[in-house]
Amino acid sequence: MLEKITGTFSGIIKTLSGKSKITEKNIEETVEQIKMALLEADVNLRVVRRFVNSTIEEAKGEKVLKAVDPGQQFVKIIHDKIVAMLGDKKTDLALKGPDTQSVILLLGLQGAGKTTAAHKLAAKLKKEGRKPLLVACDLVRPAAVEQLCVLGQKIEVPVYKDDEAVEKAAGNASPKLAVRVAKGGLDYAKRNGLDTVIIDTAGRLQIDGDMMEELVAVKKELNPVETILVADSMTGQNAVEIAKSFDEQLGLSGVILTKFDSDARGGAALSLKSITDKPILYIGTGEKTEDFEQFHPDRIAGRILGMGDVVSLVEKAQETVDQEAALKMQKKMMRNEFTLQDMLEQFEQVEKMGSMRQIIDMMPGLAGQISEEQLGASKDGIKHQKAIIQAMTYKERLNHLIIGPSRRKRIAKGSGTSVQEVNKLIKQFEKTKLTMKKLTRNRGSQARMMNQMLQGMGGAGGMGGMPDLGGMKLPGGFGGFKF
């Protein structure tokens, strides 16, 4: 996610942070580097110019040049400017109370991921206590209705469809039939006490009159509280132009950016708000239903600058980790009863949080610093270590001390690895177990870790005092991997 631009910005920020003196020449050189990074990221030229001019103007003032820590002050200006580019603050959906229906109209070109975004949004709103209904209003794309039904069933959210309308439309745009399905969905929601109606509409490979006519008719009939464009973030400035066209004819309230996890540049995210004045509401960060995040400009700015996103990491952990199981695990650590079976379960918990790339990008000091080659090696390492533990008997996982030479040979053969790799895992496990035991009994170490987390969130240390996590070793609960 945003690897290319993050890598560039991380280097710039690292250089700036160590400077005890900032000159006008330093500022101009740094801003020129940032300018090139933004242009390479496919950010709109007008946005880049505005960013450059305002940054230079503010950075050359007494606030930076005469500051006690000018390097950190300059970094804060860059951070705040990027947050402003992204939209300043998160924007919530303008939903009505649970006693009435809130209609959300999803628009976009074919292939942008509307249907997938619709089911992810429904799942998220359901988790937040809403009662959503998905309405299959895409009568053009073959199997669109069937796809929405399958996805709805997966998250246990009802889907309203009209098979007769699909048959009559025969893959062609039809404002009359689309309105019929949309109205039918709204009536169904009222009868069944469903408070949030999400309309999945038809798209095209490009914007055309037929598609717009259909969407205008549906919007006029439903009067939605949100009219949201679903756009592919990997298309960069093209996504911005598409947003402008839809907004001119339909009046958008916000944007969902899909495939954000595959976007190495970030041009769409960095240009959209400035050009269209429409907020980014959510981002799709993977293929799974739960890979769908509310867009927080300040957190994304932190990721772009290589500062990580500790808040999102903690939230993700809270969503995926069983709190009762975590408490039980903590007690086992304190009693020095942590086993290889527990380590295997920890691997599986981490995998639920998302890809290793996503987790690393949220860690202060690591975002943009881990190459794909290193990441690949880490993935292979996890895969091998899981295979080794899974090749053990349950008894061996609970007591690694019984794993002698003959057992190690059998485990190596069963896992498709070598005896040396089995030995290495057991050694690493013993070291991790010892570290975890010390940590759980040492309140001072726990306090230092919490202080680092607060600094990473811009708390106690503000924008400064970021912990140096280069060559960071992940906590024992992550298997003790070192990058």
Short mmCIF file of C-alpha atoms in Angstrom, two decimals:
data_model
loop_
_atom_site.label_atom_id
_atom_site.label_comp_id
_atom_site.label_asym_id
_atom_site.label_seq_id
_atom_site.Cartn_x
_atom_site.Cartn_y
_atom_site.Cartn_z
CA MET A 1 0.00 0.00 0.00
CA LEU A 2 1.58 3.29 -1.19
CA GLU A 3 5.03 1.61 -1.06
CA LYS A 4 6.62 3.80 -3.71
CA ILE A 5 5.66 7.20 -2.33
CA THR A 6 6.19 6.03 1.26
CA GLY A 7 9.72 4.89 0.48
CA THR A 8 10.57 8.32 -0.98
CA PHE A 9 8.96 10.31 1.83
CA SER A 10 10.50 8.10 4.54
CA GLY A 11 13.98 9.01 3.29
CA ILE A 12 13.14 12.73 3.19
CA ILE A 13 11.66 12.69 6.70
CA LYS A 14 14.59 10.71 8.12
CA THR A 15 17.05 13.29 6.76
CA LEU A 16 15.01 16.23 8.04
CA SER A 17 14.38 14.83 11.52
CA GLY A 18 18.08 14.77 12.34
CA LYS A 19 18.76 18.39 11.36
CA SER A 20 19.39 20.83 14.21
CA LYS A 21 19.44 23.73 11.76
CA ILE A 22 17.22 24.43 8.75
CA THR A 23 18.05 27.03 6.09
CA GLU A 24 15.99 28.42 3.25
CA LYS A 25 18.17 26.39 0.89
CA ASN A 26 17.37 23.18 2.84
CA ILE A 27 13.68 23.98 2.58
CA GLU A 28 13.77 24.61 -1.18
CA GLU A 29 15.78 21.43 -1.85
CA THR A 30 13.45 19.32 0.30
CA VAL A 31 10.29 20.76 -1.23
CA GLU A 32 11.71 20.08 -4.70
CA GLN A 33 12.21 16.42 -3.71
CA ILE A 34 8.65 16.28 -2.42
CA LYS A 35 7.38 17.90 -5.61
CA MET A 36 9.05 15.20 -7.74
CA ALA A 37 7.73 12.45 -5.44
CA LEU A 38 4.16 13.76 -5.78
CA LEU A 39 4.39 14.07 -9.57
CA GLU A 40 5.76 10.52 -9.82
CA ALA A 41 2.83 9.42 -7.66
CA ASP A 42 0.48 10.79 -10.37
CA VAL A 43 -0.86 13.59 -8.17
CA ASN A 44 -2.70 16.33 -10.04
CA LEU A 45 -0.33 19.14 -11.10
CA ARG A 46 -2.57 21.87 -9.65
CA VAL A 47 -2.58 20.06 -6.30
CA VAL A 48 1.22 19.71 -6.36
CA ARG A 49 1.73 23.42 -7.08
CA ARG A 50 -0.62 24.42 -4.29
CA PHE A 51 1.16 22.07 -1.87
CA VAL A 52 4.64 23.34 -2.84
CA ASN A 53 3.76 27.03 -2.58
CA SER A 54 1.98 26.79 0.78
CA THR A 55 4.72 24.55 2.27
CA ILE A 56 7.55 26.89 1.24
CA GLU A 57 5.66 29.93 2.50
CA GLU A 58 4.99 28.41 5.93
CA ALA A 59 8.37 26.69 6.30
CA LYS A 60 10.36 29.86 5.62
CA GLY A 61 8.69 31.66 8.50
CA GLU A 62 10.21 32.19 11.94
CA LYS A 63 8.21 29.22 13.28
CA VAL A 64 10.65 26.83 11.56
CA LEU A 65 13.89 28.74 11.03
CA LYS A 66 14.07 29.89 14.66
CA ALA A 67 12.46 26.84 16.28
CA VAL A 68 14.21 24.87 19.02
CA ASP A 69 13.90 21.77 16.86
CA PRO A 70 13.52 23.10 13.27
CA GLY A 71 13.80 19.68 11.63
CA GLN A 72 10.82 18.29 13.56
CA GLN A 73 8.87 21.52 13.02
CA PHE A 74 9.39 21.25 9.25
CA VAL A 75 8.28 17.60 9.33
CA LYS A 76 5.10 18.63 11.15
CA ILE A 77 4.32 21.20 8.45
CA ILE A 78 4.73 18.55 5.72
CA HIS A 79 2.53 16.14 7.70
CA ASP A 80 -0.22 18.74 8.19
CA LYS A 81 -0.15 19.73 4.51
CA ILE A 82 -0.57 16.11 3.41
CA VAL A 83 -3.43 15.65 5.89
CA ALA A 84 -5.09 18.73 4.35
CA MET A 85 -4.61 17.28 0.84
CA LEU A 86 -6.31 14.07 1.96
CA GLY A 87 -9.27 15.87 3.53
CA ASP A 88 -8.30 17.05 7.04
CA LYS A 89 -10.55 14.67 8.99
CA LYS A 90 -12.59 11.51 8.54
CA THR A 91 -16.12 11.88 7.22
CA ASP A 92 -18.96 9.72 8.57
CA LEU A 93 -21.99 8.62 6.57
CA ALA A 94 -25.02 10.90 7.00
CA LEU A 95 -27.39 8.11 8.02
CA LYS A 96 -30.86 8.65 9.48
CA GLY A 97 -32.09 7.10 12.69
CA PRO A 98 -33.00 3.38 12.87
CA ASP A 99 -36.75 4.12 12.65
CA THR A 100 -36.54 5.18 8.99
CA GLN A 101 -34.68 4.06 5.85
CA SER A 102 -31.35 5.55 4.78
CA VAL A 103 -30.61 4.95 1.10
CA ILE A 104 -26.99 4.71 -0.08
CA LEU A 105 -26.55 4.87 -3.86
CA LEU A 106 -23.31 3.36 -5.16
CA LEU A 107 -22.09 4.49 -8.61
CA GLY A 108 -19.04 3.80 -10.74
CA LEU A 109 -17.58 2.35 -13.89
CA GLN A 110 -17.61 -1.35 -14.61
CA GLY A 111 -14.68 -3.11 -12.97
CA ALA A 112 -14.18 -0.54 -10.19
CA GLY A 113 -15.52 -2.99 -7.59
CA LYS A 114 -19.02 -1.64 -6.80
CA THR A 115 -20.58 -4.99 -5.96
CA THR A 116 -17.70 -6.02 -3.72
CA ALA A 117 -17.70 -2.58 -2.05
CA ALA A 118 -21.48 -2.84 -1.51
CA HIS A 119 -21.19 -6.09 0.44
CA LYS A 120 -18.17 -4.86 2.43
CA LEU A 121 -20.03 -1.68 3.38
CA ALA A 122 -23.09 -3.74 4.36
CA ALA A 123 -20.94 -5.99 6.56
CA LYS A 124 -19.35 -2.98 8.26
CA LEU A 125 -22.67 -1.25 8.91
CA LYS A 126 -24.17 -4.48 10.23
CA LYS A 127 -21.26 -4.77 12.67
CA GLU A 128 -22.00 -1.20 13.80
CA GLY A 129 -25.60 -2.11 14.64
CA ARG A 130 -27.43 -1.14 11.43
CA LYS A 131 -29.84 -3.46 9.58
CA PRO A 132 -28.74 -3.27 5.94
CA LEU A 133 -30.40 -4.48 2.74
CA LEU A 134 -28.49 -4.95 -0.51
CA VAL A 135 -30.46 -4.14 -3.67
CA ALA A 136 -29.33 -5.74 -6.96
CA CYS A 137 -29.97 -2.86 -9.35
CA ASP A 138 -27.24 -3.77 -11.88
CA LEU A 139 -29.29 -5.22 -14.71
CA VAL A 140 -26.52 -4.79 -17.30
CA ARG A 141 -23.48 -6.81 -16.19
CA PRO A 142 -23.98 -10.58 -16.61
CA ALA A 143 -24.16 -12.40 -13.25
CA ALA A 144 -24.03 -9.12 -11.23
CA VAL A 145 -27.25 -10.01 -9.42
CA GLU A 146 -26.06 -13.53 -8.70
CA GLN A 147 -22.72 -12.22 -7.40
CA LEU A 148 -24.45 -9.83 -4.99
CA CYS A 149 -26.70 -12.64 -3.74
CA VAL A 150 -23.70 -14.88 -3.02
CA LEU A 151 -21.87 -12.07 -1.20
CA GLY A 152 -24.99 -11.14 0.76
CA GLN A 153 -25.45 -14.73 1.87
CA LYS A 154 -21.81 -14.83 2.97
CA ILE A 155 -22.33 -11.94 5.42
CA GLU A 156 -25.94 -12.90 6.25
CA VAL A 157 -27.41 -9.70 4.85
CA PRO A 158 -30.63 -9.94 2.78
CA VAL A 159 -30.50 -9.12 -0.93
CA TYR A 160 -33.48 -7.79 -2.87
CA LYS A 161 -33.62 -8.83 -6.54
CA ASP A 162 -36.20 -8.81 -9.33
CA ASP A 163 -35.65 -11.74 -11.70
CA GLU A 164 -38.35 -10.53 -14.09
CA ALA A 165 -36.65 -7.13 -14.43
CA VAL A 166 -33.31 -8.83 -15.13
CA GLU A 167 -34.92 -10.92 -17.87
CA LYS A 168 -36.64 -7.90 -19.45
CA ALA A 169 -33.51 -5.73 -19.34
CA ALA A 170 -31.52 -8.44 -21.15
CA GLY A 171 -28.21 -6.71 -20.35
CA ASN A 172 -29.26 -3.24 -21.54
CA ALA A 173 -29.67 -0.01 -19.60
CA SER A 174 -33.28 0.61 -18.66
CA PRO A 175 -34.13 3.56 -16.39
CA LYS A 176 -37.70 2.30 -15.96
CA LEU A 177 -36.65 -1.21 -14.85
CA ALA A 178 -33.82 0.07 -12.66
CA VAL A 179 -36.25 2.40 -10.86
CA ARG A 180 -38.69 -0.50 -10.46
CA VAL A 181 -36.04 -2.64 -8.73
CA ALA A 182 -34.86 0.25 -6.53
CA LYS A 183 -38.43 1.07 -5.40
CA GLY A 184 -39.10 -2.62 -4.79
CA GLY A 185 -36.00 -2.78 -2.59
CA LEU A 186 -37.10 0.25 -0.56
CA ASP A 187 -40.60 -1.24 -0.04
CA TYR A 188 -39.02 -4.55 1.03
CA ALA A 189 -36.83 -2.72 3.57
CA LYS A 190 -39.86 -0.91 5.05
CA ARG A 191 -41.84 -4.14 5.38
CA ASN A 192 -38.96 -5.94 7.08
CA GLY A 193 -37.66 -3.21 9.37
CA LEU A 194 -34.33 -2.75 7.54
CA ASP A 195 -32.88 0.72 8.11
CA THR A 196 -30.07 0.97 5.52
CA VAL A 197 -30.67 0.31 1.82
CA ILE A 198 -27.52 -0.07 -0.29
CA ILE A 199 -28.17 0.17 -4.04
CA ASP A 200 -25.68 -1.58 -6.35
CA THR A 201 -26.11 0.10 -9.75
CA ALA A 202 -24.99 -0.71 -13.29
CA GLY A 203 -21.70 0.61 -14.65
CA ARG A 204 -20.03 0.84 -18.03
CA LEU A 205 -16.46 0.62 -19.27
CA GLN A 206 -16.72 4.37 -19.80
CA ILE A 207 -19.17 7.12 -18.96
CA ASP A 208 -22.07 7.26 -21.43
CA GLY A 209 -25.51 8.82 -21.77
CA ASP A 210 -27.52 5.62 -21.20
CA MET A 211 -25.80 4.87 -17.91
CA MET A 212 -26.19 8.44 -16.64
CA GLU A 213 -29.87 8.57 -17.63
CA GLU A 214 -30.52 5.41 -15.61
CA LEU A 215 -28.60 6.66 -12.56
CA VAL A 216 -30.32 10.07 -12.62
CA ALA A 217 -33.73 8.34 -12.72
CA VAL A 218 -32.86 6.05 -9.77
CA LYS A 219 -31.48 8.92 -7.69
CA LYS A 220 -34.51 11.13 -8.36
CA GLU A 221 -36.87 8.36 -7.26
CA LEU A 222 -34.99 7.36 -4.09
CA ASN A 223 -33.55 10.67 -2.85
CA PRO A 224 -30.54 8.92 -1.19
CA VAL A 225 -28.75 10.31 1.87
CA GLU A 226 -25.43 9.32 0.26
CA THR A 227 -24.46 9.20 -3.41
CA ILE A 228 -21.07 7.52 -3.44
CA LEU A 229 -18.67 6.92 -6.30
CA VAL A 230 -16.72 3.65 -6.16
CA ALA A 231 -13.41 4.23 -7.95
CA ASP A 232 -10.29 2.17 -8.61
CA SER A 233 -7.42 3.88 -6.76
CA MET A 234 -4.85 2.37 -9.14
CA THR A 235 -6.14 4.54 -12.01
CA GLY A 236 -4.63 7.65 -10.36
CA GLN A 237 -5.69 10.95 -11.89
CA ASN A 238 -8.18 9.12 -14.11
CA ALA A 239 -10.19 8.33 -10.95
CA VAL A 240 -10.27 12.06 -10.19
CA GLU A 241 -11.58 12.91 -13.68
CA ILE A 242 -14.24 10.19 -13.37
CA ALA A 243 -15.29 11.64 -9.99
CA LYS A 244 -15.63 15.11 -11.56
CA SER A 245 -17.85 13.76 -14.36
CA PHE A 246 -20.15 11.85 -12.00
CA ASP A 247 -20.34 14.78 -9.60
CA GLU A 248 -21.33 17.23 -12.35
CA GLN A 249 -24.28 15.09 -13.42
CA LEU A 250 -25.34 13.38 -10.20
CA GLY A 251 -23.89 15.32 -7.26
CA LEU A 252 -21.62 13.03 -5.25
CA SER A 253 -21.40 13.06 -1.46
CA GLY A 254 -18.20 11.01 -1.25
CA VAL A 255 -15.91 8.37 -2.71
CA ILE A 256 -14.89 4.80 -1.91
CA LEU A 257 -11.43 3.92 -3.23
CA THR A 258 -11.01 0.23 -4.04
CA LYS A 259 -7.75 -1.74 -4.52
CA PHE A 260 -5.98 0.65 -2.16
CA ASP A 261 -3.74 -2.20 -1.00
CA SER A 262 -2.36 -2.55 -4.53
CA ASP A 263 -1.81 1.18 -5.06
CA ALA A 264 1.92 1.95 -4.70
CA ARG A 265 1.62 5.60 -5.77
CA GLY A 266 -1.41 7.21 -4.12
CA GLY A 267 -2.21 9.77 -6.83
CA ALA A 268 -6.00 9.35 -6.58
CA ALA A 269 -6.11 9.65 -2.79
CA LEU A 270 -3.84 12.72 -2.79
CA SER A 271 -5.77 14.51 -5.54
CA LEU A 272 -9.45 13.72 -5.01
CA LYS A 273 -10.39 16.05 -2.15
CA SER A 274 -8.47 19.04 -3.54
CA ILE A 275 -9.93 18.73 -7.05
CA THR A 276 -13.49 17.54 -6.39
CA ASP A 277 -14.01 18.72 -2.80
CA LYS A 278 -15.55 15.31 -2.12
CA PRO A 279 -14.28 13.28 0.86
CA ILE A 280 -12.88 9.78 0.63
CA LEU A 281 -15.15 7.79 2.92
CA TYR A 282 -13.71 4.26 2.79
CA ILE A 283 -10.83 2.34 1.25
CA GLY A 284 -10.75 -1.29 0.13
CA THR A 285 -7.56 -2.87 1.47
CA GLY A 286 -7.83 -6.47 0.29
CA GLU A 287 -10.06 -9.23 -1.02
CA LYS A 288 -11.63 -10.29 2.28
CA THR A 289 -14.93 -8.84 3.51
CA GLU A 290 -13.21 -7.24 6.50
CA ASP A 291 -10.56 -5.55 4.31
CA PHE A 292 -12.53 -2.32 4.29
CA GLU A 293 -11.50 0.71 6.36
CA GLN A 294 -12.95 4.11 7.09
CA PHE A 295 -10.61 6.71 5.59
CA HIS A 296 -8.66 8.68 8.20
CA PRO A 297 -6.57 11.41 6.49
CA ASP A 298 -4.21 11.81 9.45
CA ARG A 299 -3.52 8.08 9.65
CA ILE A 300 -2.91 7.74 5.91
CA ALA A 301 -0.58 10.75 6.05
CA GLY A 302 1.37 8.96 8.77
CA ARG A 303 1.70 5.88 6.56
CA ILE A 304 2.83 7.96 3.57
CA LEU A 305 5.53 9.65 5.65
CA GLY A 306 6.75 6.32 7.05
CA MET A 307 5.50 7.12 10.54
CA GLY A 308 3.18 4.12 10.58
CA ASP A 309 -0.36 3.96 11.89
CA VAL A 310 -0.36 2.53 15.40
CA VAL A 311 -3.99 3.47 16.06
CA SER A 312 -5.29 1.43 13.10
CA LEU A 313 -2.98 -1.44 14.02
CA VAL A 314 -4.37 -1.55 17.56
CA GLU A 315 -7.96 -1.28 16.25
CA LYS A 316 -7.34 -4.12 13.82
CA ALA A 317 -5.88 -6.25 16.61
CA GLN A 318 -8.89 -5.51 18.82
CA GLU A 319 -11.27 -6.55 16.02
CA THR A 320 -9.53 -9.83 15.26
CA VAL A 321 -8.11 -10.99 18.60
CA ASP A 322 -10.33 -12.93 20.97
CA GLN A 323 -10.00 -10.91 24.20
CA GLU A 324 -10.75 -13.89 26.43
CA ALA A 325 -8.16 -15.99 24.61
CA ALA A 326 -5.64 -13.11 24.83
CA LEU A 327 -6.10 -12.87 28.61
CA LYS A 328 -5.67 -16.61 28.91
CA MET A 329 -2.49 -16.37 26.81
CA GLN A 330 -1.12 -13.61 29.01
CA LYS A 331 -1.60 -15.74 32.12
CA LYS A 332 0.19 -18.64 30.42
CA MET A 333 3.12 -16.35 29.59
CA MET A 334 3.38 -15.15 33.18
CA ARG A 335 3.41 -18.75 34.39
CA ASN A 336 5.99 -19.61 31.73
CA GLU A 337 3.56 -22.08 30.11
CA PHE A 338 3.72 -20.68 26.56
CA THR A 339 3.92 -23.60 24.09
CA LEU A 340 4.55 -24.24 20.41
CA GLN A 341 0.80 -24.80 20.04
CA ASP A 342 0.28 -21.28 21.40
CA MET A 343 2.85 -19.96 18.93
CA LEU A 344 0.94 -21.61 16.06
CA GLU A 345 -2.28 -19.99 17.26
CA GLN A 346 -0.49 -16.62 17.40
CA PHE A 347 0.62 -17.04 13.78
CA GLU A 348 -3.01 -17.63 12.81
CA GLN A 349 -4.19 -14.57 14.79
CA VAL A 350 -1.67 -12.36 12.96
CA GLU A 351 -2.84 -13.70 9.58
CA LYS A 352 -6.41 -12.65 10.48
CA MET A 353 -5.18 -9.07 10.88
CA GLY A 354 -4.27 -8.90 7.19
CA SER A 355 -1.22 -9.36 5.02
CA MET A 356 2.27 -8.90 6.45
CA ARG A 357 2.67 -5.88 4.17
CA GLN A 358 -0.40 -4.20 5.69
CA ILE A 359 0.83 -4.84 9.24
CA ILE A 360 4.34 -3.56 8.49
CA ASP A 361 3.02 -0.41 6.82
CA MET A 362 1.27 0.46 10.10
CA MET A 363 4.43 0.12 12.18
CA PRO A 364 6.38 3.32 12.89
CA GLY A 365 9.83 3.18 11.33
CA LEU A 366 9.06 0.16 9.14
CA ALA A 367 6.62 1.60 6.59
CA GLY A 368 8.37 1.87 3.23
CA GLN A 369 11.57 0.31 4.61
CA ILE A 370 10.88 -3.39 3.91
CA SER A 371 11.55 -4.49 0.35
CA GLU A 372 9.37 -7.00 -1.47
CA GLU A 373 12.33 -9.39 -1.38
CA GLN A 374 12.59 -9.12 2.41
CA LEU A 375 8.84 -9.40 2.72
CA GLY A 376 8.85 -12.52 0.56
CA ALA A 377 11.54 -14.05 2.77
CA SER A 378 9.47 -13.24 5.87
CA LYS A 379 6.34 -14.82 4.35
CA ASP A 380 8.34 -17.93 3.48
CA GLY A 381 9.73 -17.96 7.01
CA ILE A 382 6.26 -17.89 8.53
CA LYS A 383 5.05 -20.56 6.12
CA HIS A 384 7.98 -22.86 6.98
CA GLN A 385 7.63 -22.35 10.72
CA LYS A 386 3.91 -23.07 10.61
CA ALA A 387 4.60 -26.21 8.59
CA ILE A 388 7.19 -27.38 11.14
CA ILE A 389 4.84 -26.91 14.11
CA GLN A 390 1.95 -28.54 12.22
CA ALA A 391 4.17 -31.59 11.54
CA MET A 392 4.57 -32.12 15.29
CA THR A 393 2.22 -34.21 17.40
CA TYR A 394 -0.02 -32.33 19.81
CA LYS A 395 2.03 -33.73 22.69
CA GLU A 396 5.24 -32.33 21.14
CA ARG A 397 3.68 -28.91 20.67
CA LEU A 398 2.75 -28.80 24.35
CA ASN A 399 6.21 -29.91 25.52
CA HIS A 400 9.08 -29.09 23.15
CA LEU A 401 11.59 -30.69 25.55
CA ILE A 402 10.60 -34.19 24.39
CA ILE A 403 11.60 -33.40 20.80
CA GLY A 404 14.88 -35.32 20.52
CA PRO A 405 17.03 -36.07 17.41
CA SER A 406 14.80 -38.82 15.99
CA ARG A 407 11.64 -36.72 16.41
CA ARG A 408 13.35 -33.74 14.79
CA LYS A 409 14.20 -35.86 11.73
CA ARG A 410 10.57 -37.01 11.49
CA ILE A 411 9.25 -33.43 11.85
CA ALA A 412 11.68 -32.15 9.19
CA LYS A 413 10.57 -34.85 6.77
CA GLY A 414 6.88 -34.26 7.52
CA SER A 415 7.15 -30.50 7.02
CA GLY A 416 9.34 -30.61 3.92
CA THR A 417 12.12 -28.72 5.72
CA SER A 418 15.51 -29.65 7.20
CA VAL A 419 16.61 -30.69 10.68
CA GLN A 420 18.58 -27.43 10.86
CA GLU A 421 15.37 -25.44 10.31
CA VAL A 422 13.58 -27.46 13.00
CA ASN A 423 16.47 -26.81 15.41
CA LYS A 424 16.39 -23.10 14.56
CA LEU A 425 12.63 -22.88 15.24
CA ILE A 426 12.95 -24.59 18.63
CA LYS A 427 15.85 -22.31 19.59
CA GLN A 428 13.91 -19.26 18.50
CA PHE A 429 10.88 -20.47 20.44
CA GLU A 430 12.92 -20.88 23.63
CA LYS A 431 14.39 -17.40 23.23
CA THR A 432 10.96 -15.89 22.53
CA LYS A 433 9.48 -17.66 25.53
CA LEU A 434 12.20 -16.26 27.79
CA THR A 435 11.73 -12.72 26.41
CA MET A 436 7.98 -12.87 26.89
CA LYS A 437 8.37 -14.11 30.45
CA LYS A 438 10.70 -11.21 31.31
CA LEU A 439 8.41 -8.69 29.65
CA THR A 440 5.24 -9.82 31.43
CA ARG A 441 7.01 -9.62 34.80
CA ASN A 442 8.78 -6.33 34.17
CA ARG A 443 6.41 -3.38 34.54
CA GLY A 444 9.20 -1.02 33.53
CA SER A 445 9.54 -2.69 30.12
CA GLN A 446 5.78 -2.59 29.66
CA ALA A 447 5.72 1.14 30.48
CA ARG A 448 8.50 1.84 27.96
CA MET A 449 6.59 -0.05 25.26
CA MET A 450 3.42 1.92 26.03
CA ASN A 451 5.36 5.19 25.91
CA GLN A 452 6.71 4.27 22.46
CA MET A 453 3.17 3.52 21.27
CA LEU A 454 1.94 6.88 22.59
CA GLN A 455 4.78 8.66 20.80
CA GLY A 456 3.95 6.79 17.62
CA MET A 457 0.37 8.05 17.88
CA GLY A 458 1.57 11.63 18.28
CA GLY A 459 0.65 11.61 21.97
CA ALA A 460 3.32 12.12 24.58
CA GLY A 461 6.00 12.90 22.05
CA GLY A 462 3.83 14.81 19.59
CA MET A 463 5.24 14.64 16.09
CA GLY A 464 8.71 14.28 17.57
CA GLY A 465 10.31 11.52 19.56
CA MET A 466 9.31 8.79 17.16
CA PRO A 467 10.80 5.50 18.38
CA ASP A 468 13.59 4.18 16.20
CA LEU A 469 12.25 0.82 15.08
CA GLY A 470 14.71 0.17 12.28
CA GLY A 471 15.73 -3.49 12.51
CA MET A 472 12.73 -3.90 14.78
CA LYS A 473 12.06 -7.27 16.33
CA LEU A 474 8.38 -8.03 16.52
CA PRO A 475 7.03 -8.97 19.96
CA GLY A 476 7.02 -12.61 20.98
CA GLY A 477 3.33 -12.87 20.21
CA PHE A 478 4.27 -12.34 16.55
CA GLY A 479 6.71 -15.24 16.62
CA GLY A 480 9.82 -13.14 17.30
CA PHE A 481 10.54 -12.40 13.63
CA LYS A 482 13.31 -9.93 12.94
CA PHE A 483 13.34 -7.70 9.88
#
